[in-house]
């Protein structure tokens, strides 16, 4: 099967990066999967596999990236400058940044109408999207298993102005029509969220993919990390979806702007305290405390903001 570029999400901003020689002597391909030893790309020539060793800087490659391949060469020349990129801090003790996906237009933040729903965790994902300048959509799965999916929807709607929230049964295709309207031709959507929330189930039912899915654990209601690598999937009527492995705990990379954009309600009070170095604890005339006391500012939002800011400070002090 061959692919046409528009179907794969090719845009003028990538075309502009080609000079005339490259236009005639090379072709662009999109990275569909990256594995330990090889990488699968899609282009007008169909599906091709490259050994990871042929790339100059494999660590700096992400699913969704565009690469330039010479017509008669074996080694891709370069990665195109990205329009957007989703970056997180790697899990565990490793502090390096990890690329989640590149050239993403919309982020589906997937959580379920059950104990997985956690407002502060969703705020992390919203900050991730805001930092990358990618439009977020909250997808609430398992509405069929909940007595009150509207309560979850309403909680999600409060997290950001004009936020789009879709409640679905990921197992039922007819429940996905709202999501389908977002999957227009050439539009790239990455799905992120905890393990077991139904990312792969959604992908399978929006496309003809056959992503492995698995029951969540009965003991703790959590997923068992079924998906282990990121992959591109095409919809019949346009749209490109990226499945990703479940994230245990999203640690943000550099996200100053993303956090500020996500917490505008908090920011409107900062800088209005009597003392410039106010710690918002016991000082008089503290704008934050006043807003918390009179209910204008939500305590949970304030704590969530502080936690993310603290992590950013830690991150930056480590870098120095
Ligand atoms: N009833 C119901 N079950 C769902 C729904 N969405 C997902 N499931 C089930 O939840 C389980 C986990 O779904 P997956 O699609 O594997 O979850 P995932 O997010 O891809 O998980 P990881 O790959 O581990 O990150 C499967 O048994 C699905 O059938 C839903 O909306 N309703
Ligand atoms: Mg999965």
Short mmCIF file of C-alpha atoms and ligand atoms in Angstrom, two decimals:
data_model
loop_
_atom_site.label_atom_id
_atom_site.label_comp_id
_atom_site.label_asym_id
_atom_site.label_seq_id
_atom_site.Cartn_x
_atom_site.Cartn_y
_atom_site.Cartn_z
CA UNK A 1 0.00 0.00 0.00
CA UNK A 2 1.30 3.44 -0.90
CA UNK A 3 0.32 6.66 0.83
CA UNK A 4 -0.33 10.13 -0.45
CA UNK A 5 1.35 12.88 1.46
CA UNK A 6 -1.81 14.79 2.41
CA UNK A 7 -3.25 11.63 3.92
CA UNK A 8 -0.12 11.37 6.08
CA UNK A 9 -0.40 14.94 7.35
CA UNK A 10 2.06 16.70 5.00
CA UNK A 11 1.74 20.49 5.28
CA UNK A 12 3.18 23.58 3.58
CA UNK A 13 5.46 24.18 6.59
CA UNK A 14 7.29 20.95 5.70
CA UNK A 15 7.27 21.57 1.94
CA UNK A 16 8.95 24.93 2.57
CA UNK A 17 11.90 23.11 4.11
CA UNK A 18 12.81 21.47 0.78
CA UNK A 19 15.14 23.05 -1.77
CA UNK A 20 14.69 22.39 -5.51
CA UNK A 21 17.34 19.67 -5.65
CA UNK A 22 15.79 17.86 -2.73
CA UNK A 23 12.35 18.12 -4.33
CA UNK A 24 13.59 16.16 -7.35
CA UNK A 25 16.11 13.85 -5.70
CA UNK A 26 14.46 12.94 -2.41
CA UNK A 27 11.11 12.07 -0.92
CA UNK A 28 9.60 12.68 2.53
CA UNK A 29 8.39 9.88 4.79
CA UNK A 30 6.61 9.91 8.13
CA UNK A 31 7.84 7.82 11.04
CA UNK A 32 5.07 5.37 11.92
CA UNK A 33 6.87 3.25 14.54
CA UNK A 34 10.19 3.28 16.34
CA UNK A 35 11.55 0.07 17.82
CA UNK A 36 14.81 -0.75 19.57
CA UNK A 37 16.51 -1.97 16.41
CA UNK A 38 14.48 -0.50 13.56
CA UNK A 39 12.03 2.13 12.54
CA UNK A 40 9.03 1.88 10.18
CA UNK A 41 8.20 4.80 7.88
CA UNK A 42 5.34 5.55 5.48
CA UNK A 43 5.66 7.46 2.23
CA UNK A 44 4.57 7.54 -1.42
CA UNK A 45 6.73 4.39 -1.75
CA UNK A 46 4.66 2.52 0.82
CA UNK A 47 6.05 1.06 4.02
CA UNK A 48 9.81 0.88 4.52
CA UNK A 49 11.97 -0.30 7.39
CA UNK A 50 15.27 1.28 8.38
CA UNK A 51 17.81 0.01 10.89
CA UNK A 52 18.09 2.47 13.75
CA UNK A 53 21.84 2.63 13.10
CA UNK A 54 21.33 4.57 9.85
CA UNK A 55 19.96 7.58 11.71
CA UNK A 56 22.40 10.20 12.92
CA UNK A 57 20.60 10.91 16.19
CA UNK A 58 18.01 8.20 16.88
CA UNK A 59 17.27 9.54 20.39
CA UNK A 60 16.02 12.73 18.82
CA UNK A 61 13.40 10.99 16.67
CA UNK A 62 9.73 10.60 17.45
CA UNK A 63 6.76 8.86 15.94
CA UNK A 64 5.10 11.49 13.75
CA UNK A 65 8.38 13.00 12.59
CA UNK A 66 8.95 13.63 8.89
CA UNK A 67 12.27 12.47 7.48
CA UNK A 68 13.92 13.09 4.10
CA UNK A 69 15.10 10.07 2.13
CA UNK A 70 17.21 10.25 -1.05
CA UNK A 71 15.62 8.45 -4.04
CA UNK A 72 18.74 6.36 -4.52
CA UNK A 73 20.19 6.37 -1.01
CA UNK A 74 19.91 4.06 1.92
CA UNK A 75 20.40 6.58 4.65
CA UNK A 76 17.76 9.20 5.54
CA UNK A 77 19.26 12.67 5.27
CA UNK A 78 17.54 14.57 8.04
CA UNK A 79 14.49 15.07 10.21
CA UNK A 80 12.23 17.96 9.19
CA UNK A 81 11.82 20.82 11.61
CA UNK A 82 8.74 19.99 13.67
CA UNK A 83 5.56 22.00 13.82
CA UNK A 84 4.88 20.70 17.33
CA UNK A 85 6.43 18.17 19.69
CA UNK A 86 5.22 16.55 22.92
CA UNK A 87 8.00 16.14 25.44
CA UNK A 88 7.95 14.63 28.92
CA UNK A 89 10.56 13.97 31.54
CA UNK A 90 11.60 10.32 31.41
CA UNK A 91 10.23 8.15 34.21
CA UNK A 92 12.29 7.00 37.19
CA UNK A 93 15.68 8.36 38.11
CA UNK A 94 16.54 9.18 34.52
CA UNK A 95 16.06 12.90 34.20
CA UNK A 96 16.43 13.29 30.47
CA UNK A 97 13.61 14.48 28.27
CA UNK A 98 11.71 11.94 26.24
CA UNK A 99 9.83 12.68 23.02
CA UNK A 100 6.26 11.38 23.06
CA UNK A 101 5.25 12.31 19.51
CA UNK A 102 5.94 14.93 16.84
CA UNK A 103 3.78 17.05 14.55
CA UNK A 104 0.61 16.52 16.55
CA UNK A 105 -2.38 18.83 15.96
CA UNK A 106 -4.70 17.62 18.73
CA UNK A 107 -4.09 15.79 21.98
CA UNK A 108 -6.74 13.39 23.20
CA UNK A 109 -6.28 13.26 26.97
CA UNK A 110 -7.93 9.94 27.74
CA UNK A 111 -9.26 9.07 31.17
CA UNK A 112 -12.25 7.02 32.33
CA UNK A 113 -15.49 7.71 34.19
CA UNK A 114 -14.11 5.84 37.22
CA UNK A 115 -11.30 5.99 39.78
CA UNK A 116 -8.77 6.86 37.04
CA UNK A 117 -10.34 10.34 36.77
CA UNK A 118 -8.08 12.77 38.61
CA UNK A 119 -8.43 16.52 38.01
CA UNK A 120 -4.82 17.32 38.97
CA UNK A 121 -3.48 14.64 36.67
CA UNK A 122 -5.58 16.01 33.81
CA UNK A 123 -4.11 19.46 34.53
CA UNK A 124 -0.63 18.01 33.96
CA UNK A 125 -1.73 16.81 30.55
CA UNK A 126 -3.34 20.19 29.82
CA UNK A 127 -0.03 21.88 30.67
CA UNK A 128 1.77 19.40 28.40
CA UNK A 129 -0.58 20.33 25.53
CA UNK A 130 -0.38 24.07 26.26
CA UNK A 131 3.43 24.02 26.32
CA UNK A 132 3.45 22.29 22.94
CA UNK A 133 0.72 24.61 21.58
CA UNK A 134 -1.48 21.62 20.79
CA UNK A 135 -5.25 21.71 21.19
CA UNK A 136 -6.43 19.40 23.98
CA UNK A 137 -9.63 17.34 24.04
CA UNK A 138 -10.64 15.35 27.12
CA UNK A 139 -11.94 11.92 26.22
CA UNK A 140 -13.83 10.22 29.04
CA UNK A 141 -14.17 6.50 28.32
CA UNK A 142 -16.22 3.80 30.04
CA UNK A 143 -19.37 5.92 30.24
CA UNK A 144 -21.26 2.64 29.83
CA UNK A 145 -19.87 1.47 33.19
CA UNK A 146 -20.75 4.66 35.07
CA UNK A 147 -24.08 5.69 36.61
CA UNK A 148 -23.16 9.33 36.35
CA UNK A 149 -20.86 10.10 33.43
CA UNK A 150 -22.26 13.66 33.35
CA UNK A 151 -20.70 14.33 36.76
CA UNK A 152 -17.28 13.43 35.29
CA UNK A 153 -17.96 15.56 32.22
CA UNK A 154 -18.85 18.54 34.40
CA UNK A 155 -15.73 18.15 36.51
CA UNK A 156 -13.61 18.02 33.35
CA UNK A 157 -15.32 21.06 31.83
CA UNK A 158 -14.30 23.13 34.85
CA UNK A 159 -10.60 22.57 34.21
CA UNK A 160 -10.26 25.03 31.34
CA UNK A 161 -12.41 27.54 29.49
CA UNK A 162 -13.86 26.27 26.22
CA UNK A 163 -12.44 22.81 26.80
CA UNK A 164 -13.93 20.12 24.59
CA UNK A 165 -14.97 17.04 26.56
CA UNK A 166 -16.27 13.85 24.92
CA UNK A 167 -17.87 11.04 26.91
CA UNK A 168 -17.72 7.70 25.08
CA UNK A 169 -17.95 3.97 25.28
CA UNK A 170 -14.72 3.18 23.46
CA UNK A 171 -16.00 -0.31 22.65
CA UNK A 172 -19.03 0.99 20.78
CA UNK A 173 -18.31 2.54 17.36
CA UNK A 174 -21.63 4.39 17.33
CA UNK A 175 -20.56 6.30 20.43
CA UNK A 176 -17.47 7.69 18.66
CA UNK A 177 -19.16 9.96 16.09
CA UNK A 178 -18.27 13.11 18.07
CA UNK A 179 -14.61 12.12 18.13
CA UNK A 180 -14.67 11.25 14.44
CA UNK A 181 -15.59 14.82 13.53
CA UNK A 182 -12.22 15.85 15.00
CA UNK A 183 -10.29 13.36 12.89
CA UNK A 184 -10.24 15.26 9.61
CA UNK A 185 -7.94 14.45 6.67
CA UNK A 186 -4.28 15.10 7.41
CA UNK A 187 -4.98 15.95 11.05
CA UNK A 188 -2.74 14.19 13.58
CA UNK A 189 -4.09 13.25 16.99
CA UNK A 190 -2.06 11.67 19.79
CA UNK A 191 -3.82 9.72 22.54
CA UNK A 192 -2.29 9.86 26.01
CA UNK A 193 -3.39 8.71 29.45
CA UNK A 194 -2.95 6.03 32.08
CA UNK A 195 -2.76 2.36 31.23
CA UNK A 196 -6.14 0.69 30.83
CA UNK A 197 -8.23 3.77 30.04
CA UNK A 198 -8.97 2.54 26.51
CA UNK A 199 -6.54 4.34 24.18
CA UNK A 200 -5.96 1.27 22.01
CA UNK A 201 -9.64 0.32 22.14
CA UNK A 202 -10.46 3.79 20.79
CA UNK A 203 -7.85 3.47 18.04
CA UNK A 204 -9.17 0.05 17.01
CA UNK A 205 -12.72 1.33 16.79
CA UNK A 206 -11.87 4.56 14.99
CA UNK A 207 -9.62 2.80 12.45
CA UNK A 208 -9.13 -0.76 11.28
CA UNK A 209 -6.15 -1.16 13.57
CA UNK A 210 -5.61 -4.30 15.55
CA UNK A 211 -3.86 -2.91 18.58
CA UNK A 212 -3.59 -5.31 21.47
CA UNK A 213 -5.91 -4.46 24.36
CA UNK A 214 -6.29 -6.18 27.72
CA UNK A 215 -8.61 -6.27 30.71
CA UNK A 216 -7.53 -4.07 33.57
CA UNK A 217 -6.38 -5.69 36.81
CA UNK A 218 -9.24 -6.70 39.10
CA UNK A 219 -7.12 -5.98 42.16
CA UNK A 220 -6.43 -2.29 41.72
CA UNK A 221 -8.49 -1.35 38.65
CA UNK A 222 -5.35 -0.27 36.79
CA UNK A 223 -4.21 -1.26 33.32
CA UNK A 224 -1.39 -3.72 32.76
CA UNK A 225 0.62 -1.62 30.29
CA UNK A 226 -0.48 -3.53 27.24
CA UNK A 227 0.78 -1.08 24.61
CA UNK A 228 4.56 -0.85 24.76
CA UNK A 229 5.46 1.41 21.83
CA UNK A 230 4.03 4.38 19.95
CA UNK A 231 2.46 3.89 16.54
CA UNK A 232 0.63 5.79 13.78
CA UNK A 233 -2.78 4.65 12.52
CA UNK A 234 -4.84 6.01 9.61
CA UNK A 235 -8.57 6.57 9.59
CA UNK A 236 -10.60 5.70 6.45
CA UNK A 237 -11.97 9.19 6.02
CA UNK A 238 -8.78 11.03 6.93
CA UNK A 239 -7.01 11.66 10.18
CA UNK A 240 -3.95 10.08 11.75
CA UNK A 241 -4.01 8.67 15.27
CA UNK A 242 -0.99 7.97 17.47
CA UNK A 243 -1.35 5.25 20.10
CA UNK A 244 1.00 5.58 23.06
CA UNK A 245 1.85 3.36 26.04
CA UNK A 246 0.06 4.20 29.30
CA UNK A 247 1.90 6.76 31.40
CA UNK A 248 2.29 5.89 35.09
CA UNK A 249 2.97 9.41 36.26
CA UNK A 250 3.42 12.25 33.82
CA UNK A 251 6.43 14.38 34.75
CA UNK A 252 6.58 17.59 32.77
CA UNK A 253 9.64 18.75 30.92
CA UNK A 254 10.24 22.53 30.61
CA UNK A 255 6.67 23.84 30.87
CA UNK A 256 6.70 27.37 32.25
CA UNK A 257 4.39 28.70 29.54
CA UNK A 258 2.22 25.59 29.57
CA UNK A 259 1.61 25.87 33.31
CA UNK A 260 0.90 29.59 33.10
CA UNK A 261 -1.59 29.04 30.31
CA UNK A 262 -3.28 26.21 32.21
CA UNK A 263 -3.62 28.14 35.46
CA UNK A 264 -4.79 31.59 34.35
CA UNK A 265 -7.23 31.62 37.29
CA UNK A 266 -4.30 31.31 39.73
CA UNK A 267 -2.07 33.73 37.86
CA UNK A 268 -4.58 36.56 38.08
CA UNK A 269 -3.83 36.80 41.83
CA UNK A 270 -0.07 36.33 41.78
CA UNK A 271 1.82 39.60 41.98
CA UNK A 272 -0.99 41.34 43.87
CA UNK A 273 0.15 40.47 47.41
CA UNK A 274 1.39 43.25 49.69
CA UNK A 275 4.88 41.75 49.86
CA UNK A 276 6.79 41.00 46.68
CA UNK A 277 8.34 37.86 48.18
CA UNK A 278 5.03 36.69 49.71
CA UNK A 279 5.04 32.94 50.43
CA UNK A 280 1.22 32.91 50.58
CA UNK A 281 1.30 31.39 54.05
CA UNK A 282 1.04 33.74 57.02
CA UNK A 283 1.67 37.16 55.49
CA UNK A 284 -0.89 39.95 55.71
CA UNK A 285 -2.66 41.18 52.61
CA UNK A 286 -1.91 38.07 50.59
CA UNK A 287 -4.00 38.10 47.41
CA UNK A 288 -3.90 34.30 47.15
CA UNK A 289 -5.08 33.70 50.72
CA UNK A 290 -7.85 36.24 50.30
CA UNK A 291 -9.02 34.60 47.08
CA UNK A 292 -8.92 31.16 48.74
CA UNK A 293 -10.79 32.41 51.81
CA UNK A 294 -13.58 34.05 49.87
CA UNK A 295 -13.90 31.07 47.54
CA UNK A 296 -12.79 32.89 44.37
CA UNK A 297 -9.84 30.51 44.02
CA UNK A 298 -10.17 26.77 44.35
CA UNK A 299 -7.86 25.21 46.97
CA UNK A 300 -7.20 22.12 44.83
CA UNK A 301 -6.27 24.24 41.80
CA UNK A 302 -3.89 26.29 43.92
CA UNK A 303 -2.21 23.14 45.28
CA UNK A 304 -2.02 21.60 41.83
CA UNK A 305 -0.38 24.77 40.45
CA UNK A 306 2.12 24.88 43.33
CA UNK A 307 3.08 21.25 42.84
CA UNK A 308 3.79 21.73 39.14
CA UNK A 309 5.72 24.93 39.83
CA UNK A 310 7.77 23.17 42.50
CA UNK A 311 8.66 20.41 40.05
CA UNK A 312 9.72 23.03 37.49
CA UNK A 313 11.93 24.75 40.08
CA UNK A 314 13.50 21.40 41.01
CA UNK A 315 14.07 20.65 37.38
CA UNK A 316 15.71 24.00 36.73
CA UNK A 317 17.90 23.88 39.85
CA UNK A 318 19.13 20.45 38.75
CA UNK A 319 19.97 21.80 35.30
CA UNK A 320 22.10 24.60 36.73
N1 LIG B 1 -16.88 -1.16 29.07
C1 LIG B 1 -15.87 -0.48 28.54
N2 LIG B 1 -14.63 -1.05 28.51
C2 LIG B 1 -13.63 -0.34 27.96
C3 LIG B 1 -13.82 0.96 27.44
N3 LIG B 1 -12.62 1.40 26.97
C4 LIG B 1 -11.74 0.42 27.18
N4 LIG B 1 -12.34 -0.64 27.78
C5 LIG B 1 -11.69 -1.89 28.21
O1 LIG B 1 -10.61 -1.53 29.07
C6 LIG B 1 -9.54 -2.42 28.90
C7 LIG B 1 -8.25 -1.66 28.62
O2 LIG B 1 -8.36 -1.04 27.34
P1 LIG B 1 -7.07 -0.72 26.45
O3 LIG B 1 -7.57 -0.16 25.18
O4 LIG B 1 -6.16 -1.90 26.39
O5 LIG B 1 -6.38 0.42 27.31
P2 LIG B 1 -5.08 1.28 26.96
O6 LIG B 1 -5.35 2.68 27.38
O7 LIG B 1 -4.68 1.10 25.56
O8 LIG B 1 -3.99 0.64 27.95
P3 LIG B 1 -2.38 0.54 27.78
O9 LIG B 1 -2.07 0.04 26.42
O10 LIG B 1 -1.98 -0.41 28.85
O11 LIG B 1 -1.86 1.92 28.02
C8 LIG B 1 -9.95 -3.39 27.79
O12 LIG B 1 -10.46 -4.56 28.39
C9 LIG B 1 -11.04 -2.63 27.06
O13 LIG B 1 -11.99 -3.51 26.45
C10 LIG B 1 -15.14 1.53 27.50
O14 LIG B 1 -15.39 2.67 27.09
N5 LIG B 1 -16.11 0.76 28.06
MG1 LIG B 2 -2.95 0.43 24.68
#
